[in-house]
Short mmCIF file of C-alpha atoms in Angstrom, two decimals:
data_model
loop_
_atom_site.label_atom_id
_atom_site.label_comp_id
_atom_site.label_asym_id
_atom_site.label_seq_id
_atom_site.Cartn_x
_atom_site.Cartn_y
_atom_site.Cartn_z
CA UNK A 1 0.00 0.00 0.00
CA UNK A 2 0.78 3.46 -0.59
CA UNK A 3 2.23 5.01 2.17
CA UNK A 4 2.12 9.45 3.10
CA UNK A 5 5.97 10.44 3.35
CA UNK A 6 7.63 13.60 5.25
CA UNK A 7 7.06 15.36 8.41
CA UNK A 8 3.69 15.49 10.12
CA UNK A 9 2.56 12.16 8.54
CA UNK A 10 2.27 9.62 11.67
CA UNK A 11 -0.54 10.36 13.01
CA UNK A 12 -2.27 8.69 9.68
CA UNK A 13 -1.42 5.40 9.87
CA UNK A 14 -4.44 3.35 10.44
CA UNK A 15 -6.49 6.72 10.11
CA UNK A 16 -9.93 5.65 8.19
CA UNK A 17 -11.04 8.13 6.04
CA UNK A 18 -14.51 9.81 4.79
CA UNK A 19 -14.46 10.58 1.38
CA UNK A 20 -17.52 12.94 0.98
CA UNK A 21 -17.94 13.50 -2.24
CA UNK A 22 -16.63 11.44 -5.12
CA UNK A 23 -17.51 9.36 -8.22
CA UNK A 24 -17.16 5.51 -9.15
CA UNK A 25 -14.62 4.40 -11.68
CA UNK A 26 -13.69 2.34 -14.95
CA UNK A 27 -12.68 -1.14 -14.11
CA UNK A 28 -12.64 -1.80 -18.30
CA UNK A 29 -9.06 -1.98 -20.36
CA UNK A 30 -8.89 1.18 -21.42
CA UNK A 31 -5.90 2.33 -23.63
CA UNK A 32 -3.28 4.72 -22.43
CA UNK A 33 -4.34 7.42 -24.28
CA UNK A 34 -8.13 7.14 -22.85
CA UNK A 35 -6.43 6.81 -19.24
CA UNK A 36 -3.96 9.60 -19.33
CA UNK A 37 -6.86 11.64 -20.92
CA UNK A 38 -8.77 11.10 -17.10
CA UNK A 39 -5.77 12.80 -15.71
CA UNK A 40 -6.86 16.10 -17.27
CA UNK A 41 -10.39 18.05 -16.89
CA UNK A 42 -10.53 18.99 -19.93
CA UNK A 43 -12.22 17.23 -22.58
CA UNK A 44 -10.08 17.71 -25.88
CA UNK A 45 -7.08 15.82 -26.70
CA UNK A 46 -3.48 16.81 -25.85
CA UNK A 47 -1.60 19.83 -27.57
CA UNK A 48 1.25 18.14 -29.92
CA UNK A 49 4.00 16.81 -27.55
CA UNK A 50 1.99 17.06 -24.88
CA UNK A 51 0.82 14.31 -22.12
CA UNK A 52 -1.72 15.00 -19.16
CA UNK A 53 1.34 12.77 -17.23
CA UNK A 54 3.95 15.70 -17.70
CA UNK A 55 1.73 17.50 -14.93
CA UNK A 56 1.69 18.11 -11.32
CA UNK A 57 -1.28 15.81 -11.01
CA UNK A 58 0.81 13.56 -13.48
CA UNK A 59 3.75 13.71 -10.83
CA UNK A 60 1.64 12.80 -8.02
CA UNK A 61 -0.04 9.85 -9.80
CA UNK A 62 3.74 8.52 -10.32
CA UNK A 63 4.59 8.70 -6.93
CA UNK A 64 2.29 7.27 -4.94
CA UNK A 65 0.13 4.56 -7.44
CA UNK A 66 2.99 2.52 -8.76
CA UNK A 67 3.91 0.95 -5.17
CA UNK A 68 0.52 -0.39 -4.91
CA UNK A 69 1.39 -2.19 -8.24
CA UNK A 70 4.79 -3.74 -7.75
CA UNK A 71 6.77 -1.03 -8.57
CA UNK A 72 9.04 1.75 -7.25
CA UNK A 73 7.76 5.48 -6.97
CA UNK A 74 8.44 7.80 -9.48
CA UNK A 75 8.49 4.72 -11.90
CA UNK A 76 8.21 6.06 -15.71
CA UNK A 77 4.40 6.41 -16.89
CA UNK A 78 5.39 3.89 -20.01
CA UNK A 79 6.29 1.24 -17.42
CA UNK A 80 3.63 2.39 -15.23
CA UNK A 81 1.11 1.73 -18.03
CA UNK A 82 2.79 -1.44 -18.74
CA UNK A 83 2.76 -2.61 -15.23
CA UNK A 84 -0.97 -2.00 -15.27
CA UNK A 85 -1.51 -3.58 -18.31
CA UNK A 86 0.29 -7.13 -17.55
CA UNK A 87 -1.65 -7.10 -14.01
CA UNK A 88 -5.20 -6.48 -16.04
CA UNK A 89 -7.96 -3.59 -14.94
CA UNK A 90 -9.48 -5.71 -12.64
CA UNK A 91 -6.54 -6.37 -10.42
CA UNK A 92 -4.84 -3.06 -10.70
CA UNK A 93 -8.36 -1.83 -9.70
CA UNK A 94 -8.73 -3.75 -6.81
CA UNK A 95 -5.43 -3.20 -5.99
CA UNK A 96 -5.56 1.07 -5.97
CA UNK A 97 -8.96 1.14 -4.52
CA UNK A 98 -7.84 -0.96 -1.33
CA UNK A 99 -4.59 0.83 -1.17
CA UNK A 100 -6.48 4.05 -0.76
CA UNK A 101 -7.60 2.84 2.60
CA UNK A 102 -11.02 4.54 2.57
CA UNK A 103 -13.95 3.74 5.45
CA UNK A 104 -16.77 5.62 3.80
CA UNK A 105 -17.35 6.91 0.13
CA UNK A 106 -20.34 9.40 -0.41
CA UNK A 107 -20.80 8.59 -4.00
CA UNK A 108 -22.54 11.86 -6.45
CA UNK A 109 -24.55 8.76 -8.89
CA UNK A 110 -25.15 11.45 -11.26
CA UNK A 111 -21.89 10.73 -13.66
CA UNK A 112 -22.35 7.17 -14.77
CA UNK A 113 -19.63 6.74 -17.08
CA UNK A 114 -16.17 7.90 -18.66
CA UNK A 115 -13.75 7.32 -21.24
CA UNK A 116 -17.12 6.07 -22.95
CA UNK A 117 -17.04 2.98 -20.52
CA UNK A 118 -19.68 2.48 -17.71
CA UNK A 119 -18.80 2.91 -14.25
CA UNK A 120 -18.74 0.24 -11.69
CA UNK A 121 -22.66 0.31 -9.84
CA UNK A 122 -22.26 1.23 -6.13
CA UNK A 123 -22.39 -2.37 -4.76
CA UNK A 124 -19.06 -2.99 -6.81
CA UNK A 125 -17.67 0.01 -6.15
CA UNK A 126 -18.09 -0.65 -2.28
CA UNK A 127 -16.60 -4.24 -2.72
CA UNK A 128 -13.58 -3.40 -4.33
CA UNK A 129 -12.48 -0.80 -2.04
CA UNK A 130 -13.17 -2.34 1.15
CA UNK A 131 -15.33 0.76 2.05
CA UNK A 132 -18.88 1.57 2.62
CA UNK A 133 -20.96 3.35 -0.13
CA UNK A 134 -23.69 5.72 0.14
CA UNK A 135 -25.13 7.92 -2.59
CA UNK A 136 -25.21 11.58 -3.18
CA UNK A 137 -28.08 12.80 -5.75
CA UNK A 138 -27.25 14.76 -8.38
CA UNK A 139 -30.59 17.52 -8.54
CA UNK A 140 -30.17 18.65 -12.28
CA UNK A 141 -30.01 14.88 -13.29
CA UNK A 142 -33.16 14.28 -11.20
CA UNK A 143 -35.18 17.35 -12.55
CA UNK A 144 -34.11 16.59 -16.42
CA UNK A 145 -35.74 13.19 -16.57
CA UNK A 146 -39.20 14.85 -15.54
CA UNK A 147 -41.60 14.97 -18.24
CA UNK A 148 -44.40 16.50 -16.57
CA UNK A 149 -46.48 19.08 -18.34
CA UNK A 150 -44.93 22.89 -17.95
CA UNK A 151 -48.02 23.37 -15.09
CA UNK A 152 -47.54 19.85 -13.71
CA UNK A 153 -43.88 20.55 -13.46
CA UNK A 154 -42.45 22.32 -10.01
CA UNK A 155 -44.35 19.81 -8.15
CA UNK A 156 -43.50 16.53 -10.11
CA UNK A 157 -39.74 18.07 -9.75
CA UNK A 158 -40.03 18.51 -5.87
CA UNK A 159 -41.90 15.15 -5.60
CA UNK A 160 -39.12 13.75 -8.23
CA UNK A 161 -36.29 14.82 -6.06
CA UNK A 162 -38.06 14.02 -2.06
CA UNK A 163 -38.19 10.43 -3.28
CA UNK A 164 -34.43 10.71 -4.90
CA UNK A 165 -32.99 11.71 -1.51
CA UNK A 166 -34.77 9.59 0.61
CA UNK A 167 -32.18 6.81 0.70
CA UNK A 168 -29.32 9.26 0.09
CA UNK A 169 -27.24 11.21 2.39
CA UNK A 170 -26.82 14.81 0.40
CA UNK A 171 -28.17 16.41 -2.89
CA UNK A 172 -25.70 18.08 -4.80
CA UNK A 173 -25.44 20.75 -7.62
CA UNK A 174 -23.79 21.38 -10.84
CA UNK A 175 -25.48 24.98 -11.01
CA UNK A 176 -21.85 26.37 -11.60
CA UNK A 177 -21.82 24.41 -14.71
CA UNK A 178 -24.81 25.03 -15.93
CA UNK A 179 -25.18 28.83 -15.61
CA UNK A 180 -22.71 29.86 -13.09
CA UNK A 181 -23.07 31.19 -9.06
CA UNK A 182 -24.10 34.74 -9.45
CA UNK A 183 -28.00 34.21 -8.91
CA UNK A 184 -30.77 35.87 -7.43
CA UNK A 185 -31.38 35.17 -3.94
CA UNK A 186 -35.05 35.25 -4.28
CA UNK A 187 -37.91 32.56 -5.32
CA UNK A 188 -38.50 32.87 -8.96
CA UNK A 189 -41.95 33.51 -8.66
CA UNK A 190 -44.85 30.54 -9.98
CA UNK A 191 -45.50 32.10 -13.30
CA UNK A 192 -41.71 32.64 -14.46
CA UNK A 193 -41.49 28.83 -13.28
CA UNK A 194 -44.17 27.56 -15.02
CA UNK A 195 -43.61 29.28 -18.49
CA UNK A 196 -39.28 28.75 -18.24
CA UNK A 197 -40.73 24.78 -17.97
CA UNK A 198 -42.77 25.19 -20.58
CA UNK A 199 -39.92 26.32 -22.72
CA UNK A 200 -37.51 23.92 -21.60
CA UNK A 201 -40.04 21.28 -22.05
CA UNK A 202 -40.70 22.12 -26.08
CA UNK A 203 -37.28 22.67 -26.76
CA UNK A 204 -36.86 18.77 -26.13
CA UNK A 205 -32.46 19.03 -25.25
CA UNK A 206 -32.81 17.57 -22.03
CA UNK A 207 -30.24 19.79 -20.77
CA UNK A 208 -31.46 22.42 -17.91
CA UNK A 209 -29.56 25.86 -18.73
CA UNK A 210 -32.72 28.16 -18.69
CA UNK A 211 -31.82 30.52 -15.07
CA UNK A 212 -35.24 30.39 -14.08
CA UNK A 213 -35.70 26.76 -13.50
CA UNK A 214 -31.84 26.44 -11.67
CA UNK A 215 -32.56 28.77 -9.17
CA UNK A 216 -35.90 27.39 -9.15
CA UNK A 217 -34.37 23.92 -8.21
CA UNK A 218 -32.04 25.14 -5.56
CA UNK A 219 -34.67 26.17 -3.72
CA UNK A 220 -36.41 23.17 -4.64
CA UNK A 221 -33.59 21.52 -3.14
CA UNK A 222 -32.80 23.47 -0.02
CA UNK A 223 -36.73 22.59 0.87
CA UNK A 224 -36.48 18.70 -0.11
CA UNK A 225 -33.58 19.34 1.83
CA UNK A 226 -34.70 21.12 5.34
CA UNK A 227 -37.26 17.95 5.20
CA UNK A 228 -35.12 15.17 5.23
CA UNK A 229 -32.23 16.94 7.35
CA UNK A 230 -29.71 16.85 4.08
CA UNK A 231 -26.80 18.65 3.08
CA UNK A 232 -26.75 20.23 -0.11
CA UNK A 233 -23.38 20.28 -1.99
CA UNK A 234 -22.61 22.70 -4.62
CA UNK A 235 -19.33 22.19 -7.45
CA UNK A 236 -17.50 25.56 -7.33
CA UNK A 237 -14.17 26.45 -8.97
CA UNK A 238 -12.49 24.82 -11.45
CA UNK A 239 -13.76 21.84 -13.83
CA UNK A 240 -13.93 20.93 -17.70
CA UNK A 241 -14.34 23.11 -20.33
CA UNK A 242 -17.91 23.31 -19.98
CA UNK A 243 -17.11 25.47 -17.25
CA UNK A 244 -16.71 29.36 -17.04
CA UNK A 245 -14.53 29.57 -14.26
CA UNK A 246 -15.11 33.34 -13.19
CA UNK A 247 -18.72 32.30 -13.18
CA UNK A 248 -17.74 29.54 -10.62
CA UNK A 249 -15.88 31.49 -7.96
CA UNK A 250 -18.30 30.59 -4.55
CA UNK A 251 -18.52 34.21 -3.10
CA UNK A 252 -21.04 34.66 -5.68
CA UNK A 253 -23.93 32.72 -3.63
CA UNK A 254 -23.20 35.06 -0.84
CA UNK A 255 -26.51 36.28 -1.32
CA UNK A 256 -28.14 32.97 -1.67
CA UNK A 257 -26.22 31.88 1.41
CA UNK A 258 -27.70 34.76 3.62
CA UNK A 259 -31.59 33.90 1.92
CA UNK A 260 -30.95 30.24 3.07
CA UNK A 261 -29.38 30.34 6.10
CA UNK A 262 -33.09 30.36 8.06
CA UNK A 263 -33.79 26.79 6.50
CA UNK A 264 -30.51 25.80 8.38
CA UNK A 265 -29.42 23.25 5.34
CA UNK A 266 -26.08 22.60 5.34
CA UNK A 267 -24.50 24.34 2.60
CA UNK A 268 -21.59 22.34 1.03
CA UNK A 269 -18.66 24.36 -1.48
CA UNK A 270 -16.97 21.59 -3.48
CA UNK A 271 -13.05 21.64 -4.55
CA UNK A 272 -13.00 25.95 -4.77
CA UNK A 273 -9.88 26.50 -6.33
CA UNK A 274 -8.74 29.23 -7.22
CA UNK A 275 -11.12 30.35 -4.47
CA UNK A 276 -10.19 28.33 -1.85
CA UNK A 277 -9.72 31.36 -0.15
CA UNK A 278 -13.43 33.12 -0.87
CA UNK A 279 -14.74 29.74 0.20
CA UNK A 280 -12.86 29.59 3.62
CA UNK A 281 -14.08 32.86 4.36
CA UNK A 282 -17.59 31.65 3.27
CA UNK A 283 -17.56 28.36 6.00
CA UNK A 284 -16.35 30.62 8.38
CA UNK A 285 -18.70 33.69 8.00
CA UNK A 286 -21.93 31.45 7.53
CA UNK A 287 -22.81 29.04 10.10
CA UNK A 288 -24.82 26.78 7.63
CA UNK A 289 -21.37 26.75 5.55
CA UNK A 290 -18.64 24.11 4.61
CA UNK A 291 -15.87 23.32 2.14
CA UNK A 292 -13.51 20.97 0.98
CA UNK A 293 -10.74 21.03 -1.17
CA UNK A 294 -11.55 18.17 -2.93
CA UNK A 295 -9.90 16.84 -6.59
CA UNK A 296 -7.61 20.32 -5.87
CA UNK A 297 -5.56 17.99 -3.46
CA UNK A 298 -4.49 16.25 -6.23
CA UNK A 299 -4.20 18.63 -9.01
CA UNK A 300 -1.67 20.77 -7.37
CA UNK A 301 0.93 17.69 -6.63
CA UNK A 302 3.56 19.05 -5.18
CA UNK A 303 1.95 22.72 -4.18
CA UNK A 304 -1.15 20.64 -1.83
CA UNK A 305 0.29 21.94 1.32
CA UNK A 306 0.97 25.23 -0.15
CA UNK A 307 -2.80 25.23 -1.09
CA UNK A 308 -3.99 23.21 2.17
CA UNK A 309 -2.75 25.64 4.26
CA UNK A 310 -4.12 28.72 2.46
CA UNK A 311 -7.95 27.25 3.48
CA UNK A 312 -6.85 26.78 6.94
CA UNK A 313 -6.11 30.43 7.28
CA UNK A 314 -10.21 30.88 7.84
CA UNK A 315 -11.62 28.05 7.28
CA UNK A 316 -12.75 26.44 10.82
CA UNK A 317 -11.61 23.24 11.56
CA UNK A 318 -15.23 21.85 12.08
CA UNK A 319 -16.31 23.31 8.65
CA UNK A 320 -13.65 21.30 6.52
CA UNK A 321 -14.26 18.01 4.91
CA UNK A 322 -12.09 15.76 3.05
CA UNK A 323 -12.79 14.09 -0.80
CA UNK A 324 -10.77 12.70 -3.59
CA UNK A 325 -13.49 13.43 -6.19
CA UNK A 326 -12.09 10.47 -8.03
CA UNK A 327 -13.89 10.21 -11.14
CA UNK A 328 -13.19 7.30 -13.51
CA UNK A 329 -9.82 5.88 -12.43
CA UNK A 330 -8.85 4.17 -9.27
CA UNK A 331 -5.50 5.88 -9.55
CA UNK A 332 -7.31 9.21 -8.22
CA UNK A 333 -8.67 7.50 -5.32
CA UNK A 334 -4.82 6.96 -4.12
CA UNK A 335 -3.40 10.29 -4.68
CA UNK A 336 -6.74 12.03 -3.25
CA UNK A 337 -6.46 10.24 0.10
CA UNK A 338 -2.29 10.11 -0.06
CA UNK A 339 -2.12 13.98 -0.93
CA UNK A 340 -4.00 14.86 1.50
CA UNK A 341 -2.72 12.65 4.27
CA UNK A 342 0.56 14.10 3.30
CA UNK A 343 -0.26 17.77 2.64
CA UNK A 344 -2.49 18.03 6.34
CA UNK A 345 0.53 15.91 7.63
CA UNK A 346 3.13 18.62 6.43
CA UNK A 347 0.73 22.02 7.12
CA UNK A 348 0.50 20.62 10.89
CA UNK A 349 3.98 19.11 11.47
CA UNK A 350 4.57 23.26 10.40
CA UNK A 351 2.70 24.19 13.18
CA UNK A 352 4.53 21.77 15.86
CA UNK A 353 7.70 23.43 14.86
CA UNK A 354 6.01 26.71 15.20
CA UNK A 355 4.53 25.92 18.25
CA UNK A 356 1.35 27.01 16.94
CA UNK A 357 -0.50 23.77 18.55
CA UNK A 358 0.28 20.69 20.21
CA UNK A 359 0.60 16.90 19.17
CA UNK A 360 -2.83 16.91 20.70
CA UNK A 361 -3.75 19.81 19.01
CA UNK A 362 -2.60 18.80 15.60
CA UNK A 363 -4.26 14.79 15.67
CA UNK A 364 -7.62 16.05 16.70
CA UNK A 365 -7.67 18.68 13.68
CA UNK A 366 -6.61 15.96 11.29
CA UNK A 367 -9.31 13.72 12.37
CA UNK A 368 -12.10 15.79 12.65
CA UNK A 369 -11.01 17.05 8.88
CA UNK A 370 -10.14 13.40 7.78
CA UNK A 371 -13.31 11.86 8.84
CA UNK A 372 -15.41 13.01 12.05
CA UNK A 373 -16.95 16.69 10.52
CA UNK A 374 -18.29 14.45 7.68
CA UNK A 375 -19.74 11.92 9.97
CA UNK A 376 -21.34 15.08 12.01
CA UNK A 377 -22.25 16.76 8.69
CA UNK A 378 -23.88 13.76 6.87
CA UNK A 379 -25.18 11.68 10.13
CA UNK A 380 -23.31 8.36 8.96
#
């Protein structure tokens, strides 16, 4: 098994994590280019010359995933590749999901494949990692396979969603992708809901972009939400292409935050970066607020306790949760847990030397971040 290196890192070993929020993965052969291209968020191929591997998540997949495999860290990707290949997808993903020593995944069902191969169903997912699996429901997907009339439709979408979440522990978002954060903290009135449906409903895509009916569904969801004592996440910062990123910066739902905050739902700022920052200052303004740094952890390689330690300025220790948001390959699952056992491990080893806490001080924080907020937050 992978194991965290450098200062700060004992107080890990053994140390179950909760993964909040993440995604199953790909337990097909896939070729190398359709694997290194889920190293990247974006969705085009490579420049000429270019490889998502030469890359600071590229890096960090190289040093901690080919131990878990047989071979030493920092191995080359080609014999990385070819390691993985000889051992088969099923082994190697057996291998990287127990090696990322996981207690509890909180699984977002809405992505159900990638690479243009289906994910592995929950039940699988659970198995192979040695973890327990519960589901997080994605509210656009929900509200885009309701058919109902345009009158018919904010109820069959509230009733669509109540019976969604009932098994699940947290609703989540993709509002950021779909139009971006800056929206109106009030209700869209009945009318403007009814007529945006009826719009959305002849034009037949599918695909919920129309304003209207998102904000209409975040409150739809902060209600479903408030009933069944549910977090709702919401994706902020950076993603795929599909994204505009100054559209996903989370101080934008400052005024959403303050128009919620009487429900008392849990509100739940996914990965942040570049505004890590804005959404530290967010958990620690708002009561109802938390954040994670999520896939981040991973994408900055070498720079995660750099970046770690920039949302621990403000961000309360209660109010911080730890995910991988591993999407498609098992390989993320390692570095998300590994990264961040190391980065925490090196930002409060810092603080020992600093005297800024205690030993004490410094394994309760890394506990309550690793595992026990998430377990508070989501009642597991």
């Amino acid at each position: 098994m992978a194991r965290p290196e450098g200062p700060g890192a004992a107080w890990q070993e053994g140390a179950g994590l909760v993964d909040h929020h993440c995604h199953s993965v790909v337990a097909a052969e896939l070729t190398d280019e359709a694997l290194a291209g889920l190293l990247t968020e974006s969705d085009r191929p490579p420049a000429p010359g270019c490889s998502p591997f030469d890359s600071a998540l590229g890096l960090a997949v190289r040093r901690w995933c080919p131990p878990v495999l047989g071979l030493p860290a920092h191995a080359p990707a080609a014999d990385y590749l070819a390691r993985r290949r000889e051992l088969g997808a099923a082994e190697a993903t057996r291998r990287l999901l127990a090696a990322a020593g996981l207690d509890t995944c909180l699984v977002d069902t809405g992505l159900t494949a990638a690479a243009g191969y289906g994910l592995l169903p929950p039940a699988e997912l659970a198995e192979a990692a040695g973890a327990s699996v519960r589901e997080v429901v994605r509210l656009e997907w929900v509200a885009e396979a309701v058919t109902a009339g345009a009158e018919a439709w904010p109820r069959a979408v509230a009733q669509a969603l109540a019976s969604a979440a009932a098994g699940a522990v947290a609703v989540k978002s993709v509002l950021a992708y779909r139009h971006g954060l800056a929206v109106p903290a009030e209700r869209p009135t009945g009318a403007a809901v009814v007529a945006a449906a009826g719009a959305h409903l002849r034009g037949g895509s599918g695909r919920l972009t129309d304003p209207v009916l998102l904000r209409h569904l975040l409150w739809t969801a902060v209600d479903v939400c408030a009933d069944l004592g549910l977090p709702l996440q919401l994706h902020t910062g950076f993603g795929d292409p599909d994204l505009t990123l100054h559209r996903a910066d989370p101080s934008l739902l400052t005024d959403f935050v303050r128009a919620a905050e009487p429900s008392g739902v849990p509100l739940v700022l996914l990965h942040g970066y570049p505004y890590h920052r804005q959404a530290a200052w967010l958990a620690q303004a708002f009561p109802t607020v938390y954040t994670d740094l999520g896939l981040t952890a991973s994408y900055t390689g070498p720079r995660v306790a750099a970046v770690l330690g920039e949302m621990l300025e403000l961000a309360p220790f209660g109010k911080l949760l730890f995910s991988t948001d591993a999407y498609g390959l098992p390989e993320l699952y390692v570095v998300g847990t590994c990264q961040f056992r190391y980065g925490l491990g090196t930002v409060l080893a810092g603080w020992q030397a600093d005297d800024a806490c205690s030993a004490a001080d410094a394994e309760r924080v890394a506990r309550m971040v690793g595992a026990d907020n998430a377990r508070r937050l989501y009642a597991l």
